[in-house]
Coordinates of C-alpha atoms in Angstrom, one line a residue:
D271 CA 69.8 112.5 190.5
L272 CA 71.0 108.9 190.5
G273 CA 73.9 107.4 188.5
L274 CA 75.2 103.9 187.8
V275 CA 79.0 103.1 187.8
D276 CA 80.2 99.6 186.8
G277 CA 83.9 99.3 187.5
N278 CA 84.3 95.6 186.8
V279 CA 84.5 95.8 183.0
V280 CA 86.9 94.9 180.2
N281 CA 87.9 97.4 177.5
G282 CA 86.3 96.6 174.1
T283 CA 83.5 94.5 175.5
T284 CA 79.9 95.7 175.1
Y285 CA 77.7 95.6 178.3
Y286 CA 73.9 95.8 178.4
Y287 CA 71.8 97.3 181.2
V288 CA 68.2 97.6 182.3
V289 CA 67.0 99.6 185.4
S290 CA 64.1 99.0 187.8
A291 CA 63.2 100.5 191.2
F292 CA 62.4 98.5 194.4
N293 CA 60.5 99.5 197.5
A294 CA 58.3 97.8 200.2
D295 CA 55.4 97.5 197.7
G296 CA 57.5 95.7 195.0
E297 CA 59.5 96.3 191.8
S298 CA 58.7 98.9 189.1
V299 CA 58.5 98.2 185.4
K300 CA 62.0 97.7 183.9
S301 CA 63.5 100.4 181.7
S302 CA 64.5 100.1 178.1
E303 CA 67.8 98.3 177.5
A304 CA 70.9 100.5 177.2
S305 CA 74.4 99.4 176.2
A306 CA 78.0 100.7 176.7
T307 CA 81.4 99.7 175.4
P308 CA 84.4 100.9 177.5
Q309 CA 87.5 101.9 175.5
A310 CA 91.1 102.2 176.7
Q311 CA 92.3 105.7 177.0
V312 CA 94.7 106.4 174.2
S313 CA 97.3 109.2 174.5
S314 CA 97.5 111.1 171.2
L315 CA 100.7 112.1 169.7
P316 CA 101.8 115.8 169.7
A317 CA 100.3 118.0 167.0
G318 CA 102.0 117.4 163.6
W319 CA 103.2 113.9 164.5
T320 CA 102.0 110.7 162.7
D321 CA 102.7 107.1 163.5
G322 CA 102.6 104.0 161.2
D323 CA 104.3 100.8 160.3
I324 CA 106.8 100.9 157.4
G325 CA 107.1 97.8 155.2
S326 CA 105.9 94.3 156.0
V327 CA 105.6 93.8 159.7
G328 CA 104.4 90.7 161.5
V329 CA 102.7 92.5 164.3
A330 CA 101.0 95.9 164.1
G331 CA 102.9 98.6 165.9
S332 CA 101.7 101.8 167.7
A333 CA 102.9 104.9 169.4
S334 CA 101.6 107.1 172.3
Y335 CA 102.7 110.2 174.1
S336 CA 102.3 111.3 177.7
G337 CA 104.1 113.6 180.1
G338 CA 106.9 114.3 177.6
T339 CA 107.6 110.6 176.9
F340 CA 107.0 108.8 173.6
S341 CA 106.3 105.0 173.8
I342 CA 106.9 103.3 170.4
S343 CA 106.1 99.7 169.8
G344 CA 107.5 98.2 166.6
S345 CA 107.8 94.7 165.0
G346 CA 109.7 94.0 161.8
S347 CA 112.6 91.9 160.7
D348 CA 115.1 94.7 160.3
I349 CA 115.9 98.2 159.0
W350 CA 118.6 97.0 156.6
G351 CA 119.2 95.7 153.1
A352 CA 116.9 96.9 150.3
N353 CA 113.6 97.0 152.3
D354 CA 112.7 97.9 155.9
A355 CA 110.1 96.8 158.3
F356 CA 109.5 98.8 161.6
N357 CA 107.3 101.3 163.3
Y358 CA 107.9 105.0 162.8
A359 CA 106.5 108.1 164.6
Y360 CA 107.4 111.2 162.6
E361 CA 106.7 114.7 161.5
S362 CA 107.6 116.6 158.4
T363 CA 110.6 118.9 158.2
S364 CA 111.8 121.6 155.8
G365 CA 115.4 121.9 154.8
D366 CA 118.2 121.7 157.3
S367 CA 117.0 120.2 160.6
T368 CA 118.2 118.4 163.7
I369 CA 116.4 115.7 165.7
I370 CA 117.5 114.8 169.3
A371 CA 116.1 112.3 171.7
R372 CA 117.1 110.2 174.7
A373 CA 116.4 106.5 174.1
A374 CA 115.3 106.0 177.7
S375 CA 114.5 102.3 177.5
Q376 CA 114.5 99.5 175.0
Q377 CA 113.2 95.9 175.2
N378 CA 115.6 93.1 174.3
T379 CA 113.7 91.4 171.5
S380 CA 117.0 90.7 169.7
G381 CA 120.6 91.8 170.1
W382 CA 120.1 93.9 167.0
A383 CA 116.8 95.4 167.9
K384 CA 116.9 99.1 166.8
S385 CA 115.6 102.2 168.6
G386 CA 116.6 105.7 167.6
V387 CA 116.1 108.8 165.6
M388 CA 115.7 108.8 161.8
F389 CA 115.5 111.1 158.8
R390 CA 113.6 109.4 156.0
D391 CA 112.7 110.4 152.4
S392 CA 109.2 108.8 152.6
T393 CA 107.3 106.0 154.2
A394 CA 108.2 103.6 151.3
A395 CA 109.9 100.4 152.5
N396 CA 112.9 101.1 150.3
A397 CA 113.2 104.9 151.0
A398 CA 116.5 106.6 151.6
Y399 CA 117.2 107.2 155.3
A400 CA 119.8 108.2 157.9
F401 CA 119.4 106.5 161.3
I402 CA 121.3 106.5 164.6
M403 CA 120.1 103.8 167.0
V404 CA 120.9 102.0 170.2
T405 CA 120.8 98.2 170.4
P406 CA 120.6 95.8 173.3
A407 CA 123.9 94.0 172.5
N408 CA 125.6 95.8 169.5
G409 CA 126.2 99.3 170.8
V410 CA 125.2 102.5 169.1
S411 CA 125.2 102.4 165.3
F412 CA 124.8 104.9 162.4
Q413 CA 123.3 103.4 159.3
V414 CA 122.0 104.9 156.1
R415 CA 120.4 104.1 152.7
A416 CA 122.1 106.7 150.5
A417 CA 119.3 106.8 147.8
N418 CA 115.8 105.5 147.3
G419 CA 115.9 101.8 146.3
G420 CA 119.5 101.3 147.3
S421 CA 121.1 99.1 149.9
A422 CA 121.8 100.0 153.5
A423 CA 125.3 100.6 154.8
Q424 CA 126.8 101.1 158.3
I425 CA 128.7 104.3 158.7
G426 CA 129.9 104.0 162.3
V427 CA 129.4 101.9 165.4
T428 CA 130.6 102.0 169.0
A429 CA 130.2 98.9 171.1
G430 CA 129.3 98.7 174.7
I431 CA 126.5 101.3 174.7
A432 CA 122.9 100.6 175.4
A433 CA 119.8 102.5 176.5
P434 CA 119.5 104.9 178.2
E435 CA 121.5 107.0 175.7
W436 CA 121.1 110.3 173.9
V437 CA 121.2 110.3 170.1
E438 CA 121.2 113.1 167.6
L439 CA 121.0 113.5 163.8
A440 CA 121.8 116.8 162.1
R441 CA 121.0 117.5 158.5
S442 CA 122.8 120.1 156.3
G443 CA 121.7 119.8 152.7
S444 CA 122.5 116.2 151.8
T445 CA 125.0 115.8 154.6
F446 CA 123.9 113.9 157.7
T447 CA 125.9 113.8 160.9
A448 CA 125.2 111.5 163.8
Y449 CA 126.2 112.0 167.5
Y450 CA 125.6 110.2 170.8
S451 CA 125.9 111.2 174.4
S452 CA 125.5 109.7 177.9
D453 CA 124.3 112.9 179.5
G454 CA 122.9 115.1 176.7
S455 CA 125.7 117.6 177.2
T456 CA 129.0 116.1 176.0
W457 CA 128.5 114.6 172.5
T458 CA 130.6 112.2 170.4
Q459 CA 130.4 112.2 166.7
L460 CA 129.8 108.8 165.3
G461 CA 130.0 109.6 161.6
T462 CA 129.0 111.9 158.8
T463 CA 127.9 110.9 155.2
T464 CA 125.9 112.0 152.2
V465 CA 122.3 110.8 151.6
T466 CA 120.0 111.9 148.7
M467 CA 116.8 113.1 150.4
A468 CA 114.0 115.6 149.6
S469 CA 114.0 118.9 151.4
G470 CA 110.7 118.0 153.1
A471 CA 111.9 114.7 154.5
L472 CA 110.4 113.0 157.6
A473 CA 112.1 113.1 161.0
G474 CA 111.1 111.0 163.9
L475 CA 111.5 107.9 166.2
A476 CA 112.0 104.5 164.7
V477 CA 111.7 101.1 166.5
C478 CA 112.4 97.7 165.0
A479 CA 112.1 94.5 167.0
H480 CA 114.5 92.6 164.6
N481 CA 112.0 89.8 165.2
N482 CA 108.9 89.8 163.0
T483 CA 106.9 87.8 165.5
A484 CA 107.4 90.2 168.4
L485 CA 106.8 93.8 169.4
N486 CA 109.6 95.9 170.8
T487 CA 108.4 98.7 173.1
S488 CA 110.9 101.5 173.5
T489 CA 110.5 104.9 175.2
F490 CA 112.0 108.2 174.3
D491 CA 112.1 111.5 176.2
N492 CA 113.7 114.9 175.6
V493 CA 112.6 114.7 172.0
S494 CA 113.1 117.8 169.8
V495 CA 112.9 118.4 166.0
A496 CA 114.0 121.8 165.0
G497 CA 115.4 123.8 162.1
S498 CA 119.2 123.8 162.6
A499 CA 121.0 126.9 163.7
P500 CA 124.3 127.6 161.8
D501 CA 126.8 125.1 163.1
F502 CA 129.6 122.8 161.9
S503 CA 131.0 119.3 162.4
L504 CA 134.5 118.0 161.9
S505 CA 135.7 114.9 159.9
A506 CA 139.2 113.4 159.4
S507 CA 140.4 111.6 156.3
P508 CA 142.1 109.2 156.9
N509 CA 141.0 108.8 160.5
N510 CA 143.6 106.0 161.1
L511 CA 147.4 106.7 160.8
T512 CA 150.3 104.3 161.3
I513 CA 153.8 105.8 161.4
T514 CA 157.1 104.6 162.6
Q515 CA 159.3 106.4 165.1
G516 CA 161.1 109.3 163.5
A517 CA 158.5 109.7 160.7
N518 CA 155.3 111.7 160.2
G519 CA 151.8 111.3 158.8
T520 CA 149.0 113.6 157.6
S521 CA 145.2 113.7 157.7
T522 CA 142.8 116.2 156.1
I523 CA 140.5 117.8 158.7
T524 CA 137.3 119.1 157.0
I525 CA 134.9 121.7 158.4
N526 CA 131.4 120.4 157.4
P527 CA 128.9 123.4 157.5
I528 CA 125.4 123.0 158.9
A529 CA 122.6 125.4 158.1
G530 CA 124.7 127.9 156.1
Y531 CA 127.6 128.1 158.6
N532 CA 130.6 129.9 157.0
N533 CA 132.7 131.1 159.9
T534 CA 136.4 130.5 160.7
V535 CA 137.2 127.5 162.9
S536 CA 140.4 127.3 165.0
L537 CA 141.9 123.8 165.3
S538 CA 143.9 122.1 168.0
A539 CA 145.0 118.6 168.9
S540 CA 145.2 116.8 172.3
G541 CA 145.8 113.2 173.5
L542 CA 149.2 113.1 171.8
P543 CA 151.6 110.3 172.9
N544 CA 154.9 111.2 174.4
G545 CA 157.3 112.3 171.7
V546 CA 154.6 113.2 169.1
T547 CA 153.8 116.7 168.0
A548 CA 150.9 118.1 165.9
S549 CA 150.6 121.0 163.5
F550 CA 147.8 122.3 161.3
T551 CA 148.2 124.0 158.0
P552 CA 146.4 126.4 158.2
A553 CA 145.7 126.6 162.0
S554 CA 142.3 128.3 161.3
T555 CA 140.1 127.7 158.3
T556 CA 136.6 127.9 156.9
S557 CA 137.0 124.7 154.8
S558 CA 139.8 122.3 155.5
S559 CA 143.3 122.0 157.0
T560 CA 146.1 119.4 156.9
L561 CA 147.0 117.9 160.3
T562 CA 150.6 116.7 160.5
L563 CA 151.6 114.3 163.3
S564 CA 155.3 113.9 163.8
A565 CA 156.9 111.1 165.9
S566 CA 160.4 111.5 167.4
N567 CA 162.9 108.7 167.3
T568 CA 161.9 107.9 170.9
A569 CA 158.1 108.4 170.6
A570 CA 156.1 106.0 172.7
T571 CA 154.9 103.0 170.6
G572 CA 151.3 101.8 170.5
T573 CA 147.9 103.3 169.5
A574 CA 146.5 106.5 170.9
A575 CA 143.3 108.4 170.1
V576 CA 144.3 112.0 169.0
T577 CA 141.4 114.4 169.6
V578 CA 141.1 117.2 167.1
T579 CA 139.0 120.1 168.4
G580 CA 137.5 122.9 166.3
T581 CA 136.4 126.1 168.1
D582 CA 134.4 129.1 167.0
G583 CA 133.2 131.2 169.9
T584 CA 130.8 129.1 171.9
L585 CA 130.7 126.4 169.3
T586 CA 133.1 123.5 169.9
H587 CA 133.2 120.1 168.1
T588 CA 135.7 117.3 167.9
T589 CA 136.8 114.4 165.7
T590 CA 139.3 111.6 166.4
V591 CA 142.3 110.3 164.6
S592 CA 143.6 106.9 165.7
L593 CA 147.4 107.1 165.7
T594 CA 149.6 104.0 165.8
I595 CA 153.4 104.4 166.4
S596 CA 155.5 101.4 165.5
T597 CA 159.2 100.6 165.8
S598 CA 161.3 98.1 163.9
G599 CA 162.8 97.1 167.2
G600 CA 159.4 96.0 168.5
G601 CA 159.9 97.8 171.8
F602 CA 156.9 98.9 174.0
S603 CA 156.9 101.6 176.7
G604 CA 154.2 103.0 178.8
T605 CA 150.8 101.7 179.9
Y606 CA 148.2 100.5 177.4
Q607 CA 144.6 99.3 177.0
L608 CA 144.4 96.3 174.6
Q609 CA 141.3 96.9 172.3
N610 CA 139.9 94.0 170.3
E611 CA 139.2 95.0 166.6
A612 CA 136.0 92.8 166.4
S613 CA 134.3 93.9 169.6
S614 CA 135.9 97.4 170.3
L615 CA 136.1 96.3 173.9
V616 CA 139.4 96.2 175.9
L617 CA 141.1 93.5 177.9
N618 CA 139.9 93.4 181.6
N619 CA 141.2 91.6 184.7
Q620 CA 137.9 92.2 186.4
G621 CA 139.5 94.2 189.2
S622 CA 140.9 91.0 190.8
T623 CA 144.3 90.4 192.4
T624 CA 143.8 86.7 192.6
E625 CA 145.6 84.1 190.4
G626 CA 143.3 82.2 188.1
T627 CA 140.9 85.0 187.5
A628 CA 139.5 84.9 184.0
I629 CA 140.6 87.7 181.6
T630 CA 137.5 89.2 180.0
E631 CA 136.8 92.4 178.1
W632 CA 135.0 95.7 179.0
K633 CA 134.1 99.1 177.5
S634 CA 137.1 101.4 177.5
V635 CA 137.0 103.7 180.6
T636 CA 139.7 104.9 182.9
S637 CA 140.5 102.0 185.2
Q638 CA 143.6 100.0 186.3
N639 CA 141.5 96.9 185.6
L640 CA 141.9 97.7 181.9
E641 CA 145.5 98.8 181.9
W642 CA 148.5 96.6 181.0
T643 CA 152.3 96.9 180.5
F644 CA 154.8 94.9 178.5
N645 CA 157.7 93.5 180.4
P646 CA 160.5 91.6 178.5
A647 CA 162.2 90.5 181.8
G648 CA 162.9 86.7 181.9
C649 CA 161.3 86.2 178.4
Q650 CA 162.6 84.7 175.3
A651 CA 163.8 87.4 172.8
G652 CA 160.9 89.2 171.1
Y653 CA 158.4 88.0 173.8
Y654 CA 156.8 89.9 176.7
Q655 CA 154.8 89.4 179.8
I656 CA 151.5 91.2 179.4
V657 CA 151.2 92.5 183.0
S658 CA 148.0 93.8 184.7
V659 CA 148.5 97.2 186.3
K660 CA 145.8 96.3 188.8
S661 CA 147.2 92.9 190.0
G662 CA 150.8 92.7 188.8
L663 CA 149.9 89.3 187.4
D664 CA 150.4 88.2 183.8
A665 CA 147.9 87.2 181.1
A666 CA 148.5 83.5 180.7
V667 CA 147.0 80.4 179.0
Q668 CA 145.2 78.3 181.7
G669 CA 147.0 75.1 182.6
A670 CA 149.7 75.8 180.0
S671 CA 147.3 74.2 177.5
T672 CA 148.3 73.9 173.8
S673 CA 144.7 73.4 172.7
D674 CA 142.4 75.7 170.7
G675 CA 139.8 77.3 173.1
A676 CA 141.9 77.2 176.3
G677 CA 141.0 80.2 178.4
I678 CA 143.2 83.2 179.3
I679 CA 143.6 83.9 183.0
Q680 CA 146.0 86.0 185.1
W681 CA 148.9 84.2 186.9
A682 CA 152.3 84.9 188.4
F683 CA 155.2 84.8 185.9
G684 CA 156.5 81.2 185.5
A685 CA 158.9 79.1 183.4
S686 CA 156.4 77.3 181.2
G687 CA 156.1 80.1 178.6
N688 CA 152.3 80.1 178.8
D689 CA 152.5 83.8 179.9
Q690 CA 155.0 84.9 177.2
W691 CA 153.5 86.6 174.1
E692 CA 155.1 87.8 170.9
P693 CA 153.5 90.9 169.5
Q694 CA 153.2 90.6 165.7
Q695 CA 152.2 93.9 164.0
N696 CA 149.6 93.8 161.3
S697 CA 149.3 96.0 158.2
D698 CA 146.6 98.1 159.9
G699 CA 148.8 98.9 162.9
S700 CA 147.1 96.4 165.2
Y701 CA 148.9 93.5 166.9
T702 CA 148.4 89.7 167.1
F703 CA 149.8 88.1 170.3
V704 CA 151.3 84.7 169.8
N705 CA 151.8 82.5 172.9
L706 CA 155.3 81.0 173.3
N707 CA 154.2 77.7 174.8
S708 CA 151.3 76.9 172.4
G709 CA 152.0 78.9 169.3
L710 CA 148.3 79.9 169.3
V711 CA 147.1 83.5 169.5
M712 CA 145.0 85.4 172.0
E713 CA 141.5 86.1 170.7
D714 CA 137.9 87.2 171.6
P715 CA 136.0 84.0 171.0
G716 CA 133.3 84.3 168.4
S717 CA 133.9 88.1 168.2
S718 CA 131.7 88.4 171.3
T719 CA 130.6 91.8 172.5
S720 CA 129.5 90.4 175.9
K721 CA 131.5 92.0 178.7
S722 CA 131.6 88.6 180.6
T723 CA 133.2 86.6 177.8
Q724 CA 136.6 85.0 178.8
M725 CA 139.3 85.5 176.2
D726 CA 140.9 82.3 174.8
Q727 CA 143.7 81.1 172.5
W728 CA 143.1 79.8 169.0
S729 CA 145.0 78.9 165.8
S730 CA 145.8 82.1 163.9
N731 CA 143.3 82.9 161.1
G732 CA 143.8 86.6 160.6
G733 CA 140.3 87.4 161.9
A734 CA 139.5 90.8 163.5
N735 CA 138.8 89.0 166.8
Q736 CA 142.5 88.0 166.9
K737 CA 143.8 91.6 166.4
W738 CA 144.4 94.1 169.2
K739 CA 145.0 97.8 169.1
L740 CA 147.3 99.2 171.8
L741 CA 145.7 102.3 173.3
L742 CA 148.4 104.3 175.0
Q743 CA 147.2 105.7 178.4

């Protein structure tokens, strides 16, 4: 039994063959012609899953599945506005459901390329949806279209996060709640909102290149779509409070039920600044509670993230209230991270103890590189040195320049005034820092979200990139 194997072939090309036999007496008559067209092996999607392009895409997309990993390739200009264009691998759901996946990898076809998990009312380009995604340069974002034919809106965003990252969407009726996690164990709620969507909505993996001439290939693992067990999420309204020393403020903490949850949740608060107390009325609830934050006359000033925790047996969820304590005297005590309102990144001395090192920005983590104190010693009244905890050097304008665009570096305290800053508080509780020498303000140039961007000074224009929140450590 003889066989012929031709290994030097190209998928999709047709090859033709005839066979003859040779021996010492000569060659036999040739056989009839036969043909064969090799095809690439395609991994099918799991049972119940479908893949297709949504809207008008420039390059056809595709999806495959192998060894627990989905590979999704999508073109499209965006998932935004009134109509979407992307690739979607999905299955049907019924009622309350949860989809979880780890976005394991993502090509950088655009800073706003989008890869994540989505609930969608239909495959129409203008269908209602809820979508939490990772991006190459703009962090993790929760975006929705609240009704069919409406316009998209952003519910929440956290900068400085990219693949690999876990993402989750939980549906309870018309309420959709988005979470993200670095390890699949500890989850952070990004937002919750209401979307009008049919009970049998689609749930799946969405990829958009944000570039209609390219394909973005992203991979996902640990993918699960399941009917939700009874659970809850927390939300705070308002989630930003600004109070003065000696005063108090309130926020309503709401228990958002998932899949018929109706148990009692016990509430607690942590991360309180020195001199601040928290109380809940009531302390346990099935619906909502009023959180009261009270600041003493000597409470530490600045901005802190107060974590509200709700517990019911083994179920635990959190939400965050940003608390800013101000004082008419303008005093600052303690150690802070300085978070830019435009980028959500914090001031960073890059771990250097050398004069002249550029001051950049970085994702907020626990590190002396990112911690600063305010020292009025030797400064004009109302001005401070902004001192790096890591180096003991000040944030200063390079070369004592008075020009727009001059970079911010670290330097030993001097007499020129280029390292003296006046904190001017804004109505939202943030601060603008005005340089004594130049009269210009510290900013994140161009509202950059790049961790290598050097901060500079510029004429004050009220932009978010010139506003800084003080995060008390």
